[in-house]
């Protein structure tokens, strides 16, 4: 039996395993500030890769980056009731602008109370809408296509690193258009950008589709999501795109004169992904030895660990490693130079090796005196850490061969991670459930069904939908989305018995 | 006489000119939220260039990026009295975590009052120090070298876009070391990174040196700055680097076991630059037609403006421009592909030209039917907008020649902007003032001396220094820094009459 690098397996306790991966890979830690985490270099390095790649795609689709205020006056929220209802319960409120000493403690200065309290942005539709109302006068000013990378705060009572934290990092795109059709196209275009990014860069297969009415963003006319399947079978909403209609243009007065000279309300959209994606990455690709980072988003794709023994030959080993690093760094894959680290820290080679295994560097190269003598490297591909006999899968290769093949090897690792996750997801979506009893049975604890169920439904709304949602809630289930291209529904709605109009995914979720 | 693109000149009203450049170049605007601005695409694009280039330099010197919480509990500040004194008067304080409706208005929910109020970070020494205390146990854990890109809030009463806003964007580096010498070296190394970045990337000459005691960062043992000279002769502190000694390691308990097994306090540093640099860029390079952006940090280095006339030949002009854009974008300068925009918006060519003049794109290419027929382009170099006769300096060049020369042209624009600013600064520092009366006279309003004065002083401290600072304050003057390499002082301190020990810069400042 293999002795894994983590002390808890996914099978034994998935939630604890998740926390342990984050801790052992030095990705993040509790900060001591309620609900806020410290993102450490390896976790933040993955976020920087996400930012870089997604930012390119956001710009390639015609959007420009801006920056809007962290603080939003309460009066901005008062203009849009539904939006307020969605966020009021979890807002951090700034009420004072000075501290004073009192009885040896620091306290907010009662003399420095704000006339109007400010909310720390939970999302920026209101404050960006106010800017749009200044920028948009004529149809010639449209579309407005902007994005910002920012921190936002939602005062969650139960937090979990990366998945749900009081403060998190994200990008939020906001656009205004002259026609509903154009705004709806924008909403779907960005959903597709997210799908392609998740699958091609994070190697994380997703289902893209429309959320049901009860899961819409507060104020949205339609909300779409990408949903990823975690290894425990739960769903993670990994990105959303909203068609907002005229909700925010009415509230913030974003009007334009159309080409016929008439005044119209603009049609707006918003869309975002956050550091939550990193939580998804962990739960899709991690294994019992820690994280496995897809090469496209790995801060370091290849880590060279010199096997030093406090001996005179050490210098030759280091020299060999330095030259190897420089040589590799001159090669390209995925359109960028390879990211190669020489880990020359003062620690034992085995400790360093297992450190990088837990962090999930895609390729770990070990180089000892014998490798130098033979002109070789010892190659560990993190995604296939063990051989069938349970031994570590380290492959000795001629250095020159490895240098030539490194790029292709990274590409094949990326594909392999995607295919594994994709197979798992595809075989874990049941589509044969035709009544509510079947749904209950599918998620029965005894059965331990670790996936999702796609069923036919009649798309109820209002109170009828609420009743269905309550029935699901009792089973700890939620609607995820109506998958794009799911095909025509068969028979009756399993919830209402009415003729079905579409297929919808049901799952437990984060 | 030239009719400039702005309605106010630097000479007539520098402060108003500054605001007009920002507005006319669409860089930023008031947000409606007190003291917070909206940074628009052209302003934010410059910030993205600053981030990209400086981030490379910060990583090249061995630092890794992290992310720390936005909120800091009051108790963290209480541990370091001097630090609190420096910031308590301008802190935004979060006291509640929920809103409720009351009499039709949103108000903070009295039931959701935080037990311990949270400060929105004005700087992160305390919360990062707390993380360091978890990370550092042994000398083997040192040095710790981290940086974060973040927003910070200081509740300034008088704000001015980019220069002094309640919320601003910056990077803050934080490091911990085993020895004082190493920490002092780090402080100076990062000061040098800032100097090189300001001069080589922003084309903004600076004087690097140590701030006097009264200008130190709250809690620092020594503070260094780079000081840039604006066109009105005032100084702008454009970046700072602090040696913090054991101030924060005592307060936050950052202790390590040294190689002899004894417990020691770590020596820490911090250093930062902010969106303020963009304010400096404007005031160093702007002219009466708007901004001039140095090519290295220009979001678009070359903007192609097609001269369309709603005629059939328009398509040929556009096709020529598209091909030109693609061809230019395949060339490199400063180690990166040229950043080339084809401005095909529906607006008159003259309006677009002057829009890009005001934004300060380094090269504006105009292409009309005649240029297409002749295989030419019309080239405007923004830094030399007019000929000696006052006419617009547009130069017709063969397209092929321009493509080959574009990179070198950008390099020469970059140099030219730096040399102009450098000449102005060098000729505007007086070094011949030998007594206090001479200093008063130098800054006499009648004389309108538009620069700085470097004088000899005895480096007084404590109450003696305070008295000197008060005398300067009465003249609206401040100490800037003791320039590195200023040479030996001559004679007596012009403030105290004691033997001088060094040279220090005196100036009006932002």
Coordinates of C-alpha atoms in Angstrom, one line a residue, chain A residues 22-510:
Chain A
X22 CA -4.1 24.1 1.1
X23 CA -2.0 24.0 4.2
X24 CA 0.6 21.5 2.9
X25 CA 0.9 23.2 -0.5
X26 CA 1.5 26.6 1.3
X27 CA -1.3 28.1 -0.8
X28 CA -3.2 30.1 1.9
X29 CA -3.8 30.3 5.6
X30 CA -6.2 31.9 8.1
X31 CA -5.1 35.5 8.7
X32 CA -6.4 36.1 12.2
X33 CA -8.9 38.5 10.7
X34 CA -12.4 37.0 10.7
X35 CA -13.2 35.4 7.4
X36 CA -10.2 36.8 5.6
X37 CA -7.3 34.6 4.4
X38 CA -3.7 35.3 3.5
X39 CA -2.9 34.0 0.0
X40 CA 0.6 32.8 0.0
X41 CA 3.0 32.8 -3.0
X42 CA 2.0 29.4 -4.5
X43 CA -1.7 30.2 -4.2
X44 CA -1.2 33.8 -5.4
X45 CA 1.0 32.6 -8.2
X46 CA -1.8 30.5 -9.6
X47 CA -4.1 33.5 -9.3
X48 CA -1.6 35.6 -11.2
X49 CA -1.6 33.0 -14.0
X50 CA -5.5 33.1 -14.0
X51 CA -5.4 36.9 -14.1
X52 CA -2.9 37.1 -16.9
X53 CA -4.7 34.6 -19.2
X54 CA -8.2 35.6 -18.5
X55 CA -7.3 39.3 -18.8
X56 CA -5.9 38.6 -22.3
X57 CA -9.2 37.0 -23.3
X58 CA -11.2 39.8 -21.8
X59 CA -9.2 42.4 -23.7
X60 CA -9.3 40.3 -26.9
X61 CA -13.1 40.5 -26.8
X62 CA -12.9 44.3 -26.8
X63 CA -13.1 45.2 -23.0
X64 CA -10.9 47.7 -21.3
X65 CA -9.8 47.7 -17.7
X66 CA -10.8 50.5 -15.3
X67 CA -10.9 50.9 -11.5
X68 CA -13.9 52.0 -9.5
X69 CA -14.2 53.0 -5.8
X70 CA -14.1 50.4 -3.0
X71 CA -16.8 52.3 -1.1
X72 CA -20.4 52.7 -2.2
X73 CA -22.7 55.2 -0.5
X74 CA -25.9 53.6 1.0
X75 CA -28.0 55.8 -1.2
X76 CA -26.7 54.0 -4.3
X77 CA -28.2 50.8 -3.0
X78 CA -31.5 52.3 -2.0
X79 CA -32.3 52.8 -5.7
X80 CA -32.5 49.1 -6.5
X81 CA -34.6 47.2 -3.9
X82 CA -34.1 43.7 -5.3
X83 CA -30.3 44.2 -5.4
X84 CA -30.3 45.4 -1.8
X85 CA -32.3 42.5 -0.6
X86 CA -29.7 40.2 -2.1
X87 CA -26.7 41.8 -0.4
X88 CA -27.9 43.8 2.7
X89 CA -27.3 40.9 5.1
X90 CA -23.7 40.5 4.4
X91 CA -22.3 44.0 3.9
X92 CA -19.3 45.5 5.8
X93 CA -20.2 49.1 6.7
X94 CA -17.8 52.0 7.2
X95 CA -19.2 54.5 9.7
X96 CA -16.2 56.5 11.0
X97 CA -13.1 58.0 9.5
X98 CA -10.9 58.5 12.6
X99 CA -9.7 56.6 15.7
X100 CA -9.0 58.1 19.0
X101 CA -7.5 56.8 22.3
X102 CA -9.9 56.2 25.1
X103 CA -9.0 54.5 28.4
X104 CA -5.9 53.2 26.7
X105 CA -7.8 51.6 23.8
X106 CA -8.3 52.7 20.2
X107 CA -11.9 53.5 19.4
X108 CA -13.8 55.1 16.5
X109 CA -13.9 58.8 17.1
X110 CA -17.6 59.8 17.8
X111 CA -16.7 63.2 16.4
X112 CA -15.7 61.6 13.1
X113 CA -18.9 59.8 12.2
X114 CA -19.7 59.8 8.4
X115 CA -22.9 61.6 7.5
X116 CA -23.7 58.8 5.1
X117 CA -22.3 55.4 5.9
X118 CA -20.3 53.6 3.1
X119 CA -20.5 50.0 2.2
X120 CA -17.4 48.1 1.2
X121 CA -18.4 46.9 -2.3
X122 CA -19.9 43.4 -2.4
X123 CA -20.2 43.9 -6.2
X124 CA -20.1 47.1 -8.3
X125 CA -23.2 47.3 -10.4
X126 CA -24.5 50.4 -8.6
X127 CA -21.3 52.4 -8.6
X128 CA -20.3 51.5 -12.1
X129 CA -23.9 52.2 -13.2
X130 CA -23.5 55.7 -11.8
X131 CA -20.3 56.1 -14.0
X132 CA -22.1 54.7 -17.0
X133 CA -24.8 57.3 -16.6
X134 CA -22.1 60.0 -16.9
X135 CA -20.5 58.4 -19.9
X136 CA -23.5 57.5 -22.0
X137 CA -25.5 60.2 -23.7
X138 CA -25.9 59.0 -27.3
X139 CA -26.0 55.7 -29.2
X140 CA -22.5 56.6 -30.4
X141 CA -21.2 56.2 -26.8
X142 CA -22.4 52.5 -26.8
X143 CA -21.4 49.8 -26.2
X144 CA -19.4 50.6 -23.1
X145 CA -17.2 47.5 -22.3
X146 CA -15.2 47.6 -19.1
X147 CA -13.7 45.2 -16.6
X148 CA -12.0 45.6 -13.2
X149 CA -9.8 43.3 -11.1
X150 CA -10.7 44.1 -7.5
X151 CA -11.3 42.9 -4.0
X152 CA -14.9 42.6 -2.8
X153 CA -16.4 41.9 0.6
X154 CA -19.4 39.8 1.6
X155 CA -19.8 39.1 5.2
X156 CA -20.3 35.4 5.1
X157 CA -21.0 33.7 8.4
X158 CA -19.4 30.4 7.5
X159 CA -16.2 30.8 5.5
X160 CA -14.0 28.3 3.8
X161 CA -10.7 29.1 2.2
X162 CA -10.9 30.1 -1.5
X163 CA -14.6 28.9 -1.7
X164 CA -16.3 31.4 0.6
X165 CA -14.3 34.2 2.3
X166 CA -15.4 37.5 3.6
X167 CA -13.0 39.3 1.3
X168 CA -12.2 37.8 -2.0
X169 CA -10.5 38.7 -5.3
X170 CA -12.2 38.7 -8.6
X171 CA -12.8 40.4 -11.9
X172 CA -16.1 41.9 -12.7
X173 CA -17.0 42.9 -16.2
X174 CA -19.7 45.5 -16.8
X175 CA -21.2 46.5 -20.1
X176 CA -23.9 48.7 -21.5
X177 CA -25.6 48.3 -24.9
X178 CA -28.1 50.0 -27.2
X179 CA -30.2 46.8 -27.8
X180 CA -31.4 43.9 -25.7
X181 CA -30.2 41.5 -28.4
X182 CA -26.6 42.9 -28.3
X183 CA -26.6 42.7 -24.5
X184 CA -27.9 39.1 -24.5
X185 CA -25.2 38.2 -27.0
X186 CA -22.5 39.8 -24.8
X187 CA -23.8 37.8 -21.8
X188 CA -23.4 34.5 -23.7
X189 CA -20.1 35.6 -25.2
X190 CA -18.5 36.0 -21.8
X191 CA -20.1 32.8 -20.6
X192 CA -18.3 31.1 -23.5
X193 CA -15.0 32.9 -22.5
X194 CA -15.3 31.4 -19.1
X195 CA -16.1 28.0 -20.4
X196 CA -13.1 28.0 -22.7
X197 CA -10.9 29.4 -20.0
X198 CA -12.0 26.8 -17.4
X199 CA -11.5 23.9 -19.8
X200 CA -8.5 25.0 -21.8
X201 CA -6.5 26.7 -19.0
X202 CA -7.6 25.1 -15.7
X203 CA -8.3 21.7 -17.4
X204 CA -11.6 21.8 -15.5
X205 CA -14.5 20.6 -17.5
X206 CA -17.7 22.5 -16.9
X207 CA -21.4 22.6 -17.9
X208 CA -22.5 26.0 -19.2
X209 CA -26.1 26.9 -19.0
X210 CA -28.8 29.2 -17.6
X211 CA -29.6 29.3 -13.8
X212 CA -33.2 28.9 -12.8
X213 CA -35.1 32.0 -11.6
X214 CA -34.5 31.3 -7.9
X215 CA -30.7 31.3 -8.5
X216 CA -30.5 34.5 -10.4
X217 CA -28.2 37.3 -9.4
X218 CA -30.2 40.0 -7.5
X219 CA -31.5 42.3 -10.1
X220 CA -30.7 40.1 -13.2
X221 CA -33.2 39.2 -15.9
X222 CA -31.2 36.1 -16.7
X223 CA -28.1 34.5 -15.0
X224 CA -25.8 31.9 -16.7
X225 CA -23.1 29.9 -15.0
X226 CA -20.4 27.4 -15.6
X227 CA -20.6 24.5 -13.1
X228 CA -17.7 22.2 -12.4
X229 CA -17.9 18.8 -10.7
X230 CA -15.7 18.3 -7.7
X231 CA -14.3 14.9 -6.8
X232 CA -16.8 14.4 -4.1
X233 CA -19.5 14.8 -6.7
X234 CA -20.6 18.2 -5.6
X235 CA -21.1 21.1 -8.0
X236 CA -19.1 24.3 -7.8
X237 CA -20.4 27.4 -9.5
X238 CA -17.1 28.6 -11.1
X239 CA -18.3 31.7 -13.0
X240 CA -21.4 33.6 -13.8
X241 CA -22.7 36.0 -16.5
X242 CA -25.8 38.1 -16.1
X243 CA -28.1 39.8 -18.5
X244 CA -29.4 42.7 -16.4
X245 CA -31.9 44.2 -18.8
X246 CA -32.8 47.7 -17.7
X247 CA -32.7 47.0 -13.9
X248 CA -29.6 49.0 -13.2
X249 CA -30.0 51.5 -16.1
X250 CA -33.4 52.5 -14.6
X251 CA -31.9 52.7 -11.1
X252 CA -28.8 54.6 -12.1
X253 CA -30.3 56.5 -15.0
X254 CA -28.2 55.2 -17.9
X255 CA -30.1 56.7 -20.8
X256 CA -29.1 57.4 -24.4
X257 CA -30.5 59.2 -27.4
X258 CA -31.0 56.6 -30.1
X259 CA -30.3 57.2 -33.8
X260 CA -33.9 58.5 -34.2
X261 CA -33.4 61.0 -31.4
X262 CA -35.5 59.3 -28.8
X263 CA -34.3 58.6 -25.2
X264 CA -33.9 55.0 -24.3
X265 CA -32.6 53.0 -21.3
X266 CA -29.4 51.1 -22.0
X267 CA -29.3 47.3 -21.6
X268 CA -26.5 46.2 -19.2
X269 CA -24.6 43.0 -18.4
X270 CA -22.2 41.9 -15.7
X271 CA -20.0 38.8 -15.3
X272 CA -17.3 37.6 -12.9
X273 CA -15.0 34.9 -11.7
X274 CA -13.1 34.9 -8.5
X275 CA -10.4 33.2 -6.4
X276 CA -13.1 30.6 -5.9
X277 CA -11.8 29.0 -9.1
X278 CA -8.6 28.0 -7.1
X279 CA -10.8 26.1 -4.7
X280 CA -12.3 24.3 -7.8
X281 CA -8.9 23.6 -9.2
X282 CA -7.9 21.9 -5.9
X283 CA -11.1 19.8 -5.7
X284 CA -10.9 18.8 -9.4
X285 CA -7.2 17.9 -9.7
X286 CA -5.9 17.3 -6.2
X287 CA -5.1 13.7 -5.1
X288 CA -4.0 12.1 -1.9
X289 CA -0.5 13.5 -2.3
X290 CA -1.7 17.1 -2.6
X291 CA -2.4 19.4 -5.4
X292 CA -1.8 18.8 -9.1
X293 CA -1.6 22.1 -11.0
X294 CA -2.3 22.1 -14.7
X295 CA 0.8 23.3 -16.6
X296 CA -1.0 26.3 -18.2
X297 CA -1.6 27.9 -14.8
X298 CA 1.3 26.5 -12.8
X299 CA 3.5 29.3 -11.5
X300 CA 6.5 27.0 -12.1
X301 CA 6.0 24.2 -14.6
X302 CA 9.3 22.5 -14.0
X303 CA 11.2 22.4 -10.7
X304 CA 14.8 21.2 -10.6
X305 CA 15.9 19.7 -7.3
X306 CA 19.6 19.2 -7.1
X307 CA 20.6 16.2 -4.9
X308 CA 23.4 17.6 -2.9
X309 CA 25.4 15.8 -0.3
X310 CA 27.7 18.4 1.2
X311 CA 30.5 17.0 -1.0
X312 CA 32.9 18.5 -3.5
X313 CA 30.9 17.2 -6.4
X314 CA 27.9 19.4 -5.3
X315 CA 29.2 22.4 -7.3
X316 CA 29.2 20.3 -10.5
X317 CA 25.6 19.2 -9.8
X318 CA 24.6 22.8 -9.2
X319 CA 26.4 24.0 -12.4
X320 CA 24.6 21.3 -14.4
X321 CA 21.3 22.3 -12.9
X322 CA 21.8 26.0 -13.6
X323 CA 22.7 25.3 -17.2
X324 CA 19.7 23.0 -17.6
X325 CA 17.4 25.7 -16.1
X326 CA 18.6 28.3 -18.5
X327 CA 18.4 26.0 -21.5
X328 CA 14.8 25.0 -20.6
X329 CA 13.7 28.6 -20.0
X330 CA 14.6 29.4 -23.6
X331 CA 11.9 26.9 -24.9
X332 CA 8.3 27.8 -25.5
X333 CA 5.0 26.0 -24.9
X334 CA 1.5 27.4 -25.0
X335 CA 3.0 30.5 -26.6
X336 CA 5.1 31.4 -23.6
X337 CA 8.6 30.5 -22.3
X338 CA 8.7 27.5 -20.0
X339 CA 8.6 28.5 -16.3
X340 CA 11.5 26.7 -14.7
X341 CA 12.7 27.0 -11.1
X342 CA 16.0 25.7 -9.7
X343 CA 15.2 25.0 -6.0
X344 CA 18.6 25.5 -4.5
X345 CA 17.3 26.1 -0.9
X346 CA 19.2 24.7 2.0
X347 CA 17.1 21.6 2.7
X348 CA 17.3 17.9 2.1
X349 CA 16.4 16.8 -1.5
X350 CA 13.7 14.4 -0.3
X351 CA 12.0 17.2 1.7
X352 CA 12.1 19.4 -1.3
X353 CA 10.8 16.7 -3.6
X354 CA 7.8 16.1 -1.4
X355 CA 7.2 19.8 -1.0
X356 CA 6.8 20.1 -4.7
X357 CA 4.7 17.0 -4.9
X358 CA 2.3 18.5 -2.4
X359 CA 2.3 21.9 -4.3
X360 CA 1.7 20.0 -7.5
X361 CA 4.4 21.3 -9.8
X362 CA 3.7 19.4 -13.1
X363 CA 7.3 18.2 -13.6
X364 CA 9.9 17.6 -10.9
X365 CA 13.5 17.0 -12.1
X366 CA 15.9 15.4 -9.7
X367 CA 19.6 15.7 -10.5
X368 CA 22.4 13.9 -8.6
X369 CA 26.0 13.2 -9.3
X370 CA 25.2 10.1 -11.2
X371 CA 22.8 12.0 -13.5
X372 CA 25.6 14.6 -14.2
X373 CA 28.1 11.8 -15.0
X374 CA 25.6 10.2 -17.4
X375 CA 24.2 13.4 -18.9
X376 CA 20.7 12.5 -17.5
X377 CA 17.8 13.8 -15.5
X378 CA 15.4 12.0 -13.3
X379 CA 11.8 13.0 -14.3
X380 CA 8.8 12.8 -12.1
X381 CA 5.5 13.8 -13.7
X382 CA 3.2 14.8 -10.9
X383 CA 0.0 13.7 -12.5
X384 CA 1.2 10.1 -12.5
X385 CA 3.2 9.9 -9.4
X386 CA 3.3 6.1 -8.9
X387 CA 3.9 3.1 -11.0
X388 CA 1.6 0.2 -11.0
X389 CA 3.7 -1.5 -8.4
X390 CA 3.2 1.5 -6.1
X391 CA 6.7 2.8 -6.5
X392 CA 7.5 6.4 -7.3
X393 CA 7.4 6.9 -11.0
X394 CA 10.7 8.5 -11.6
X395 CA 12.0 8.1 -15.2
X396 CA 15.7 8.6 -16.1
X397 CA 16.0 10.4 -19.4
X398 CA 18.9 11.8 -21.4
X399 CA 19.1 15.5 -20.6
X400 CA 19.0 16.5 -24.3
X401 CA 15.9 14.3 -24.9
X402 CA 14.1 15.9 -21.9
X403 CA 14.9 19.4 -23.1
X404 CA 13.4 18.6 -26.5
X405 CA 10.4 16.9 -25.1
X406 CA 9.6 19.1 -22.1
X407 CA 7.1 21.2 -23.9
X408 CA 5.2 18.3 -25.4
X409 CA 5.2 16.6 -22.0
X410 CA 3.6 19.6 -20.4
X411 CA 1.0 19.6 -23.1
X412 CA 0.2 16.0 -22.6
X413 CA 0.0 16.5 -18.8
X414 CA -2.5 19.3 -19.4
X415 CA -4.6 17.0 -21.6
X416 CA -4.4 14.1 -19.3
X417 CA -5.7 16.1 -16.3
X418 CA -8.5 17.5 -18.5
X419 CA -9.5 14.0 -19.8
X420 CA -9.4 12.4 -16.3
X421 CA -11.7 15.1 -15.0
X422 CA -13.9 15.1 -18.1
X423 CA -14.4 11.3 -17.9
X424 CA -15.2 11.5 -14.3
X425 CA -17.8 14.2 -14.9
X426 CA -19.4 12.6 -17.9
X427 CA -19.8 9.2 -16.1
X428 CA -21.2 10.9 -13.0
X429 CA -24.2 12.6 -14.5
X430 CA -27.2 10.4 -14.5
X431 CA -29.8 11.2 -17.1
X432 CA -32.2 8.3 -16.5
X433 CA -34.2 9.6 -13.6
X434 CA -37.9 10.1 -14.6
X435 CA -39.6 10.9 -11.3
X436 CA -39.1 12.5 -7.9
X437 CA -38.8 9.2 -6.1
X438 CA -36.0 8.3 -8.5
X439 CA -34.2 11.6 -7.6
X440 CA -34.5 10.9 -3.9
X441 CA -33.1 7.5 -4.4
X442 CA -30.2 8.7 -6.6
X443 CA -29.0 10.9 -3.8
X444 CA -29.8 8.5 -1.0
X445 CA -27.0 8.5 1.5
X446 CA -26.9 4.7 1.5
X447 CA -26.3 4.7 -2.3
X448 CA -23.6 7.4 -1.9
X449 CA -24.2 8.7 -5.4
X450 CA -21.3 10.9 -6.1
X451 CA -22.5 13.0 -9.0
X452 CA -25.3 15.0 -10.6
X453 CA -28.7 14.2 -12.0
X454 CA -30.1 15.8 -15.1
X455 CA -33.9 15.7 -15.2
X456 CA -36.8 17.1 -17.2
X457 CA -38.8 19.9 -15.8
X458 CA -41.6 22.4 -16.7
X459 CA -39.6 25.5 -15.7
X460 CA -42.1 26.5 -12.9
X461 CA -41.7 30.0 -11.5
X462 CA -42.8 32.1 -8.6
X463 CA -44.5 30.3 -5.7
X464 CA -44.6 27.0 -7.6
X465 CA -40.8 27.2 -8.1
X466 CA -40.3 28.1 -4.4
X467 CA -42.2 25.0 -3.4
X468 CA -39.9 22.8 -5.6
X469 CA -36.8 24.5 -4.3
X470 CA -38.0 23.7 -0.7
X471 CA -38.4 20.1 -1.5
X472 CA -34.9 19.9 -2.9
X473 CA -33.5 21.9 0.1
X474 CA -34.9 19.2 2.4
X475 CA -32.6 16.7 0.5
X476 CA -29.7 19.2 0.6
X477 CA -30.1 19.5 -3.2
X478 CA -30.0 22.5 -5.5
X479 CA -30.7 23.4 -9.1
X480 CA -27.4 24.1 -11.0
X481 CA -28.3 25.1 -14.5
X482 CA -30.1 24.2 -17.7
X483 CA -27.2 23.0 -19.8
X484 CA -26.7 24.6 -23.1
X485 CA -27.4 22.0 -25.8
X486 CA -28.9 19.5 -23.3
X487 CA -31.3 18.4 -26.0
X488 CA -35.1 18.2 -25.9
X489 CA -36.8 17.1 -22.6
X490 CA -38.7 13.9 -22.4
X491 CA -42.1 13.3 -20.8
X492 CA -43.2 15.2 -17.7
X493 CA -41.6 17.6 -15.2
X494 CA -40.5 15.3 -12.3
X495 CA -41.5 18.1 -9.9
X496 CA -44.9 19.3 -11.2
X497 CA -46.1 16.5 -13.5
X498 CA -46.7 19.2 -16.2
X499 CA -45.2 18.7 -19.7
X500 CA -41.5 19.2 -19.5
X501 CA -39.9 22.1 -21.4
X502 CA -36.2 21.6 -20.7
X503 CA -33.6 19.6 -18.8
X504 CA -32.0 20.9 -15.6
X505 CA -29.1 19.7 -13.4
X506 CA -29.7 18.8 -9.8
X507 CA -26.8 18.4 -7.4
X508 CA -25.3 19.0 -4.0
X509 CA -23.2 22.1 -4.2
X510 CA -20.5 24.3 -2.5

